Coordinates of C-alpha atoms and ligand atoms in Angstrom, one line a residue:
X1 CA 393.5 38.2 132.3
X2 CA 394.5 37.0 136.2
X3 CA 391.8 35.5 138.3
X4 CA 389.9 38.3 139.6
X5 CA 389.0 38.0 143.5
X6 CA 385.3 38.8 142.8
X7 CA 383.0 39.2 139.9
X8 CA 379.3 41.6 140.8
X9 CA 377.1 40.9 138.1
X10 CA 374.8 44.5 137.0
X11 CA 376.5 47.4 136.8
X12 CA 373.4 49.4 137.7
X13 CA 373.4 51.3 141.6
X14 CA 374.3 48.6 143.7
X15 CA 376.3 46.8 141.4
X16 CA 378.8 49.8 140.6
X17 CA 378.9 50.9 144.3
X18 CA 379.5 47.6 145.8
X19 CA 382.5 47.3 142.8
X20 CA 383.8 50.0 143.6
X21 CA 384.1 49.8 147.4
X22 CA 385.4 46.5 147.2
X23 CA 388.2 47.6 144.6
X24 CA 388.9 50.4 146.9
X25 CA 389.1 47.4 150.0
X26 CA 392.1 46.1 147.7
X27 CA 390.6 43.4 145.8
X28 CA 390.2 42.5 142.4
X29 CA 386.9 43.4 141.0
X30 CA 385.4 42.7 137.5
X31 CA 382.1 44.6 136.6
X32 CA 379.7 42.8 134.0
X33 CA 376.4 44.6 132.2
X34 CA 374.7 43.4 129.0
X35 CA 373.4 46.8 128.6
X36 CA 374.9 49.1 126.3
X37 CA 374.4 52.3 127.9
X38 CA 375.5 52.4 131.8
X39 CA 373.2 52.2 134.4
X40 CA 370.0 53.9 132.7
X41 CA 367.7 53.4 135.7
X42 CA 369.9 55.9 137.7
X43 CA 369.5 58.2 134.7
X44 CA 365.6 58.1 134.1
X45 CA 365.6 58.2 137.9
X46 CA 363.5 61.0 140.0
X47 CA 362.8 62.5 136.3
X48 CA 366.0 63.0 135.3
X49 CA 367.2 64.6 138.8
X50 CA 367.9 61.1 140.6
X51 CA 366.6 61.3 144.1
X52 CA 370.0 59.4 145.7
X53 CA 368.6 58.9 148.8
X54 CA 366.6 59.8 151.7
X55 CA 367.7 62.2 155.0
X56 CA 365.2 59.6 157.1
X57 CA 365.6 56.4 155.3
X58 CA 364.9 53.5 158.5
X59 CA 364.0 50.0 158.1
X60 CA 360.2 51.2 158.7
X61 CA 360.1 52.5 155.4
X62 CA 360.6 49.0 153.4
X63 CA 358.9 46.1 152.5
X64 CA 359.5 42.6 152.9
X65 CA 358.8 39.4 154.1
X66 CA 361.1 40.1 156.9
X67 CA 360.7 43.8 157.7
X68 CA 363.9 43.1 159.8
X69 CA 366.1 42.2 157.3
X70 CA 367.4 46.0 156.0
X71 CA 368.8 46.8 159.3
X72 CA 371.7 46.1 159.7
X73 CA 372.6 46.8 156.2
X74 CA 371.0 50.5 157.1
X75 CA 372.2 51.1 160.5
X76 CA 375.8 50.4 159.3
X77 CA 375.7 52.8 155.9
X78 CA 372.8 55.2 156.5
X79 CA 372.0 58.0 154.2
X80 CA 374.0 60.5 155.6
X81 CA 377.2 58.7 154.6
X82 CA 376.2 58.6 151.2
X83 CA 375.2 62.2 151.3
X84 CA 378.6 63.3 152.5
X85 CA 380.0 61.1 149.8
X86 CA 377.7 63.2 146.9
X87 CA 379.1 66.2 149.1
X88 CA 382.8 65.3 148.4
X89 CA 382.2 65.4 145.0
X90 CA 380.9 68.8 145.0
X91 CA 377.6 67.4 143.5
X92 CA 374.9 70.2 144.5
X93 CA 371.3 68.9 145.5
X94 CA 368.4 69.9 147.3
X95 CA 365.1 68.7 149.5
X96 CA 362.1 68.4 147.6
X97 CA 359.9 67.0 150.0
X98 CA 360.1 64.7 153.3
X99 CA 363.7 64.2 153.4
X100 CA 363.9 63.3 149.3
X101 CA 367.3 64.3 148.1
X102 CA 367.3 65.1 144.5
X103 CA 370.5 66.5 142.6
X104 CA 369.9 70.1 141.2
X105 CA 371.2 69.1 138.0
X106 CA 371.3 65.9 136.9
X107 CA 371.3 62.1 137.6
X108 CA 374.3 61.6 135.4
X109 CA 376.3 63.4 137.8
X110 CA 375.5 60.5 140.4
X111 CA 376.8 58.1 137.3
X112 CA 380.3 59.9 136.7
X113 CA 380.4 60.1 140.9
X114 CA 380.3 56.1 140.7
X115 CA 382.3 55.8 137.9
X116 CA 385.1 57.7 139.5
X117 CA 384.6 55.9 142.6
X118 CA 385.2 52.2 140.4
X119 CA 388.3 54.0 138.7
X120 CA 389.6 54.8 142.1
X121 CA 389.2 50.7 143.1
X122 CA 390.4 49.5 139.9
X123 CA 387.7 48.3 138.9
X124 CA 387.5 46.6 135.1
X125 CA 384.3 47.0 133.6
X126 CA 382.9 44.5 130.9
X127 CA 380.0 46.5 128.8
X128 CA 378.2 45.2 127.3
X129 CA 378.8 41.8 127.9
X130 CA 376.4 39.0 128.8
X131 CA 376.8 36.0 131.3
X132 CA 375.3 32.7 129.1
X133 CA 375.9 30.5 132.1
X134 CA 376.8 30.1 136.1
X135 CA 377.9 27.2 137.5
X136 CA 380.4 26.0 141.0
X137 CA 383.5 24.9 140.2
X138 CA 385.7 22.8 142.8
X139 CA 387.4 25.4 144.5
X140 CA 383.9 27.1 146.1
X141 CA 384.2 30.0 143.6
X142 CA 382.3 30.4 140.5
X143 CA 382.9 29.2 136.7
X144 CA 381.1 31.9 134.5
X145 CA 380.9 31.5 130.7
X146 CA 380.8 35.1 128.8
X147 CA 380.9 36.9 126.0
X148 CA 384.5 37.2 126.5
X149 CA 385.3 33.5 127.6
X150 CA 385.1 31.5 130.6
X151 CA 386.1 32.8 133.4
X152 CA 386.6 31.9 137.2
X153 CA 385.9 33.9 140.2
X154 CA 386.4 32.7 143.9
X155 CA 383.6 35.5 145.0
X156 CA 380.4 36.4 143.2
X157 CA 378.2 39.5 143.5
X158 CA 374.5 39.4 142.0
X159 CA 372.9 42.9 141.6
X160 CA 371.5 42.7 138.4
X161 CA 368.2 44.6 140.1
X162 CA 365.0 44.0 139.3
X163 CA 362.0 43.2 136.4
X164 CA 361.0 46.8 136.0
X165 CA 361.6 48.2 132.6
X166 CA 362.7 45.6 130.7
X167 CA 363.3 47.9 127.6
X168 CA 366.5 49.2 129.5
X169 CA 367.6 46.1 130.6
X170 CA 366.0 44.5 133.1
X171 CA 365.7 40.5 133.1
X172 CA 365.1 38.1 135.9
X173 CA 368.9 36.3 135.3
X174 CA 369.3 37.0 139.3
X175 CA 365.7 35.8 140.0
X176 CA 366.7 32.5 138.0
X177 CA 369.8 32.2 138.9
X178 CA 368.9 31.9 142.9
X179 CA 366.0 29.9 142.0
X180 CA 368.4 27.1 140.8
X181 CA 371.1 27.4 143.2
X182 CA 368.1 26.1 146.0
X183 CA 366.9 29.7 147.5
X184 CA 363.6 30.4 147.9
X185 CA 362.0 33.4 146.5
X186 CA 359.1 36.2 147.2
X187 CA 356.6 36.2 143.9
X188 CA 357.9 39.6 142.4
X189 CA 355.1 41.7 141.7
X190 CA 354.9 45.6 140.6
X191 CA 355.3 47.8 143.2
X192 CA 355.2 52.0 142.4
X193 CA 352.9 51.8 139.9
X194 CA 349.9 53.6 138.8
X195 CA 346.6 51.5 139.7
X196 CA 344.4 50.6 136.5
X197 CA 340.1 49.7 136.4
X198 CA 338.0 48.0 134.6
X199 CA 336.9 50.0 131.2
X200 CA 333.0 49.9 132.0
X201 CA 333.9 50.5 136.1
X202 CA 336.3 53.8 135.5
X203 CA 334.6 55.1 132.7
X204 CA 332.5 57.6 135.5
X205 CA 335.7 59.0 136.4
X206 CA 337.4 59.4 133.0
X207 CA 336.2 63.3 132.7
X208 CA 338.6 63.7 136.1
X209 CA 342.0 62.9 133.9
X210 CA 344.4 65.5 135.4
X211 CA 343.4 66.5 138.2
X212 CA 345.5 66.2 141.1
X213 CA 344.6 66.6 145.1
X214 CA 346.6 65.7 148.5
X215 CA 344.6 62.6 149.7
X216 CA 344.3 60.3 152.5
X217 CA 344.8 56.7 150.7
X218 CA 345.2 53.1 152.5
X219 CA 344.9 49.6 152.1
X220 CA 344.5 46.4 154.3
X221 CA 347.5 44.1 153.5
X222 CA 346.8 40.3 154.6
X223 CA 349.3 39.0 156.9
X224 CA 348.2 35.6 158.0
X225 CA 348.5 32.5 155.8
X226 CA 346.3 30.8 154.0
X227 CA 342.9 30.2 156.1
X228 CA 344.1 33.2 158.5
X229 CA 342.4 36.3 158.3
X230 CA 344.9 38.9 159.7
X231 CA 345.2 42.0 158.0
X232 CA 347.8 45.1 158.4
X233 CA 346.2 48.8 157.5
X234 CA 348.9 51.0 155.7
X235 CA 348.1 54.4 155.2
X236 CA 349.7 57.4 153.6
X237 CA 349.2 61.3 152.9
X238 CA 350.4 62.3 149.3
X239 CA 349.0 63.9 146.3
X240 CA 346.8 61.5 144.2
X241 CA 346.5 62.2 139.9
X242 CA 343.2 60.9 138.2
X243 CA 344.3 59.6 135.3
X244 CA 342.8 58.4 131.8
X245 CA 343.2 54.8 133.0
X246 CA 342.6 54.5 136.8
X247 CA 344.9 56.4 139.8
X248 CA 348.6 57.9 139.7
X249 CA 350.7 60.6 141.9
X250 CA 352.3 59.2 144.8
X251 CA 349.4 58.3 146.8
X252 CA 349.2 55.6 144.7
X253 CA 352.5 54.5 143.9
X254 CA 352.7 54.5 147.5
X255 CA 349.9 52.3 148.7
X256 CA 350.7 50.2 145.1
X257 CA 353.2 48.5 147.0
X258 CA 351.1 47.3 149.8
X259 CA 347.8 46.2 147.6
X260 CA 347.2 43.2 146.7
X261 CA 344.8 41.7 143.9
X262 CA 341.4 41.5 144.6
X263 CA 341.9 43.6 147.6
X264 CA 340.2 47.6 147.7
X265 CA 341.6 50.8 148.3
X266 CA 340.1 53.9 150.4
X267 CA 340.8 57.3 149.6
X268 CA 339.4 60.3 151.8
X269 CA 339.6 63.1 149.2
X270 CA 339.5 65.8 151.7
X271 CA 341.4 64.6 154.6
X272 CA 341.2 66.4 158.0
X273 CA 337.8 68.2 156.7
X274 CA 334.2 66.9 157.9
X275 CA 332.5 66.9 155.0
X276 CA 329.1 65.4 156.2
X277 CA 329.5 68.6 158.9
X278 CA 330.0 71.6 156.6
X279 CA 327.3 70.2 153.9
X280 CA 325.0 69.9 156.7
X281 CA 325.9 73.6 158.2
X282 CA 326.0 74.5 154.1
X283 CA 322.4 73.8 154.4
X284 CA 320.8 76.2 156.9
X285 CA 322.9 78.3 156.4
X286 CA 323.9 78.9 152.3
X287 CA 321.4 79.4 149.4
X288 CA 323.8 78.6 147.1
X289 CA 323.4 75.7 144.5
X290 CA 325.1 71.6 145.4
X291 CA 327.5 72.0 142.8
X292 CA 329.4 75.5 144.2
X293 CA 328.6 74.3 147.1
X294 CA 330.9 71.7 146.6
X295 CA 332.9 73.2 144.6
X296 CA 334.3 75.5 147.6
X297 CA 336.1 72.1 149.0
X298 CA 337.2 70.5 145.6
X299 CA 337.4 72.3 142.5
X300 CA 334.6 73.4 140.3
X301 CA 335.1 70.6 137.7
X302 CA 335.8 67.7 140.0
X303 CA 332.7 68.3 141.8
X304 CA 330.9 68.2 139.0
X305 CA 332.2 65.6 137.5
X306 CA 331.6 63.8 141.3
X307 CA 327.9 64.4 141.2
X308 CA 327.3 63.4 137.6
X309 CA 329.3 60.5 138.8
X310 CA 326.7 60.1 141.5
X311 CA 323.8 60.7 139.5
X312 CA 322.9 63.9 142.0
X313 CA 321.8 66.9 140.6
X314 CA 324.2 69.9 141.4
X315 CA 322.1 72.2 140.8
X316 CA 319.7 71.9 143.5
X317 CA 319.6 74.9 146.2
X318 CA 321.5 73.7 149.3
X319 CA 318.4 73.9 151.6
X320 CA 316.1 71.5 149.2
X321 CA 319.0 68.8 149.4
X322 CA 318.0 65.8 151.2
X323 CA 320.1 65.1 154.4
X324 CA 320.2 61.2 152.9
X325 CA 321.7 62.7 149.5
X326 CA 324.2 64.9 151.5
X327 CA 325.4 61.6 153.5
X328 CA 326.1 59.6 150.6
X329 CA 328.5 62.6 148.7
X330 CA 330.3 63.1 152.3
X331 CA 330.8 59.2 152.3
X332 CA 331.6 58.8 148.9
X333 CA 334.3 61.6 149.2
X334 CA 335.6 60.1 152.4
X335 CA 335.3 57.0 152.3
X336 CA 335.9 56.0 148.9
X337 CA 336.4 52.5 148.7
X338 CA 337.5 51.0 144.9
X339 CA 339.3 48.0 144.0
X340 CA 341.7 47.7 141.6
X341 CA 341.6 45.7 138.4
X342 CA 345.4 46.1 138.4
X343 CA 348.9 47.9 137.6
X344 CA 350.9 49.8 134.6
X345 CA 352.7 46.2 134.6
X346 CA 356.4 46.2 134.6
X347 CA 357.0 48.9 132.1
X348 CA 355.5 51.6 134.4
X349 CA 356.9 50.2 137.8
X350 CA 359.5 51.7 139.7
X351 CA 360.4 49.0 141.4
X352 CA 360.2 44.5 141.8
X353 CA 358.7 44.0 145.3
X354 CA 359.8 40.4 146.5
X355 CA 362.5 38.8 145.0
X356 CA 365.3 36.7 146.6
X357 CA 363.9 35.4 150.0
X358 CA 366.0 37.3 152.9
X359 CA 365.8 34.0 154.6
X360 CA 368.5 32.5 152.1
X361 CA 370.6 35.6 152.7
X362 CA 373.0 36.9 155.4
X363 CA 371.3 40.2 156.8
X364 CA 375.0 41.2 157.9
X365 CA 376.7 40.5 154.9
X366 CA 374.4 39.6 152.1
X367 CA 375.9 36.3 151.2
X368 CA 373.7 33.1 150.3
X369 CA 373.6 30.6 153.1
X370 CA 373.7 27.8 150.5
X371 CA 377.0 29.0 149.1
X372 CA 379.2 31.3 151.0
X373 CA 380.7 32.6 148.3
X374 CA 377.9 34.3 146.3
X375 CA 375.8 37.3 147.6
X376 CA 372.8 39.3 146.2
X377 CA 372.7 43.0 146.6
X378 CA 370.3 45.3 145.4
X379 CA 366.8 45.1 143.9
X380 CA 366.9 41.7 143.6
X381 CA 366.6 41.0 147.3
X382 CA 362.9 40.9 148.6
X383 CA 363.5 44.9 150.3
X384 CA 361.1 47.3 148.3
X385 CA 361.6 51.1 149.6
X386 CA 358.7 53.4 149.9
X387 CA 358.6 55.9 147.0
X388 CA 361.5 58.9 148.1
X389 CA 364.6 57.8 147.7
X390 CA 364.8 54.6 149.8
X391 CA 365.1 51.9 146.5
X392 CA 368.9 54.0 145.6
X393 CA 369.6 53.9 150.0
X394 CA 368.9 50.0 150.1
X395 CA 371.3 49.8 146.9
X396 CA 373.9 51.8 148.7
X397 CA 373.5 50.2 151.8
X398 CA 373.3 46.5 150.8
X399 CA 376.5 47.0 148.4
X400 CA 378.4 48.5 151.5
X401 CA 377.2 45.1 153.7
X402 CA 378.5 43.1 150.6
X403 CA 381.8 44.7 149.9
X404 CA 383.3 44.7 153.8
X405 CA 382.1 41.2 153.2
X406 CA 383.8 40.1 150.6
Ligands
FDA1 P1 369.5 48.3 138.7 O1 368.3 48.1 137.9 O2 369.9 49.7 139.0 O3 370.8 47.6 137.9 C1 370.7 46.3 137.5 C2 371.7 46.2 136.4 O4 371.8 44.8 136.0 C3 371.3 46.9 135.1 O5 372.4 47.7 134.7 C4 371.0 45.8 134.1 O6 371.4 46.1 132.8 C5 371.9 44.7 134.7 N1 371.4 43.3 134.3 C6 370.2 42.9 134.3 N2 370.2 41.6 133.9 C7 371.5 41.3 133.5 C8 372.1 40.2 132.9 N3 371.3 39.1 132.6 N4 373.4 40.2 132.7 C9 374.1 41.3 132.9 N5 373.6 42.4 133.5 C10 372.3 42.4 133.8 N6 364.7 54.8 143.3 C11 365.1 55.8 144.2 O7 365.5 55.5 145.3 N7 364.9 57.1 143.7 C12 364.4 57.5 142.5 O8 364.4 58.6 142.2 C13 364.0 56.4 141.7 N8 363.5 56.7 140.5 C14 363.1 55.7 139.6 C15 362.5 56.0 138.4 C16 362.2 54.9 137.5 C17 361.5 55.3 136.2 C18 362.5 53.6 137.8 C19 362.2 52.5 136.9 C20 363.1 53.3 139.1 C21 363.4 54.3 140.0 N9 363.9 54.0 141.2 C22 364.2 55.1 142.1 C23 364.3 52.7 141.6 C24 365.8 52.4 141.5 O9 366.2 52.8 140.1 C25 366.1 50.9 141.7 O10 365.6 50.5 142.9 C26 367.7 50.8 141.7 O11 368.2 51.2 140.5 C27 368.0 49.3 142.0 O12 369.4 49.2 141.9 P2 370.0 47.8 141.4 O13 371.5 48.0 141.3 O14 369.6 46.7 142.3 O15 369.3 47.5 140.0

């Protein structure tokens, strides 16, 4: 084959969409995956339904180092371009909740929409087909050795994603790969993923597997560096799952993104209720037992699993409760404050927060300031969207920023 004019590495969301806008710009585009099935995180995504974006993605709703860094990318291909691209194409979707788009039939319908989209810019896709090496070459472009021979490439795209799910493909080539062409990076850790405990510490709360509840969760991010002590409160409202192992639902693959080891969490399992206020009211006024009591703001089997947790009796009448008793359940359903032992790891993740330091990378374009002719898009880059659709707009967005680049 002819020298192509730019070669994006990961043919997953970003990768396929930045191909495909820059084959449609006129250039030459070849597509490498080592995967053999096509872009399976876009399939498994939103269960099955892939939720493409989100109606109020803003920069306020990632994370990274440099929480300015996604703007640009954002302001100049925002989610309602992409939405009236998934409109062209006849693909019917709906709102499931705060501006989450999610097709009404199926996340391979976003695939064939990409896949047409690279047809229409000419693109030439190599799957599977792995990249064994990366090195300059004397014309400022790139000297790739592949499965299918060495080939040259004045331009080159990384968007091979992040470490999440490595069973389908995920490696850390682009993490590696940046590392040793002198860019720093962001320590990649999980980020929306279910929160695990200590055996002996969550065995109390085991008999709550299942049950699920809107919550008030938060955390207290630390900011400064080392000997600072500055910290940033996030906090969100979403529906929290017990589970066997520790805390899921996405509460906690929210706030998972902004906790850090060693740090705690608070939950108030009955937000925008006083609970210390209606116990004590409960008390003059019912003659009913703790547990029902109780019962009336949680469910019957969580607050009895709550007060065995405790060690409180439930079935005390209401007015022989002791006030001190009745402050230490309001608190500990308020103001429940637990630390994590750790994550699902990488196999549960939905996504690599840090990656590629943004302070190596063009905010406008996405190319490497070391080398002007290589550029990371994607997961890769240290942006992390909130859970809802923001991970797929970041992909979009920083392809777009890459392509008009290019
Ligand atoms: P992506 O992971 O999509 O693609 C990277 C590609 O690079 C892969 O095809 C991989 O095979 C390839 N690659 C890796 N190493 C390579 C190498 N050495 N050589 C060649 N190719 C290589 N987000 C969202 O907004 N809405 C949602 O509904 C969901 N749902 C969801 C569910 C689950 C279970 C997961 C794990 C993740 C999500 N996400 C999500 C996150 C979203 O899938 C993710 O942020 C994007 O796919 C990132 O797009 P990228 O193109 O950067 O990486």
């Amino acid at each position: 084959m002819t020298t192509p004019d730019v070669m994006v590495i990961g043919a997953g969301a970003a990768g396929l969409f930045c191909a495909a806008q820059a084959g449609q710009l006129g250039l030459k585009v070849v597509l490498i995956d080592h995967a053999p099935k096509l872009a399976e995180k876009i399939r498994i995504s939103g269960g099955g339904r892939c939720n493409f974006t989100n109606r109020e993605a803003t920069p306020a709703n990632y994370v990274s180092e440099n929480p300015h860094f996604a703007r640009s990318a954002l302001a100049r291909y925002p989610s309602s371009e992409f939405i009236a691209l998934v409109q062209r194409y006849g693909i019917a979707f709906h709102e499931k909740h705060k501006g989450q788009l999610f097709c009404d039939d199926s996340a391979e319908q976003i695939i064939r929409m990409l896949l047409t989209e690279c047809e229409r810019g000419g693109v030439e896709r190599w799957q599977p087909c792995s990249v064994s090496d990366v090195q300059s070459d004397e014309a400022g472009g790139w000297r790739l050795q592949t499965d299918r021979g060495v080939v040259h490439t004045p331009q080159l795209v990384i968007a091979t994603g992040g470490l999440p799910v490595p069973k389908i493909g995920a490696t850390d080539f682009g993490l590696k790969l940046a590392e040793r062409l002198g860019h720093r990076l962001v320590a990649p850790r999980t980020a929306l993923v279910p929160l695990t405990f200590a055996a002996n510490d969550w065995a109390p709360f085991v008999p709550m597997a299942g049950i699920a509840m809107p919550v008030c969760i938060s955390t207290r991010t630390p900011t400064g560096g080392k000997g600072k002590k500055a910290f940033v409160e996030t906090q969100f409202f979403e529906d929290l799952l017990f589970t066997h192992r520790g805390l899921s639902g996405p509460a906690v693959l929210q706030i998972s993104s902004f906790w850090r080891p060693g740090h705690a969490i608070t939950i108030d399992l009955l937000p925008g209720t006083d609970v210390l206020e209606h116990l004590l009211k409960a008390k003059q006024q019912s003659r009913r037992h703790l547990g029902n009591e109780l019962a009336g703001l949680l469910t019957q089997r969580l607050a009895d699993a709550w007060l065995q947790m405790l060690g409180v009796d439930g079935t005390q009448a209401m007015p022989q409760v002791p006030d001190a008793q009745l402050r230490r359940i309001a608190e500990s359903l308020q103001a429940w404050s637990l630390t994590p032992a750790g994550t699902e790891g990488w196999n549960k993740a939905e996504v690599m927060a840090g990656g590629v330091d943004t302070r190596d990378l063009s905010s406008q374009t996405m190319a490497s300031k070391h080398h002007p002719s290589l550029y990371f898009i994607g997961e890769v880059v240290d942006v992390t969207g909130w859970l809802g659709g923001y991970n797929f707009q970041w992909a979009w967005a920083s392809a777009v920023a890459c392509a008009q680049a290019l």
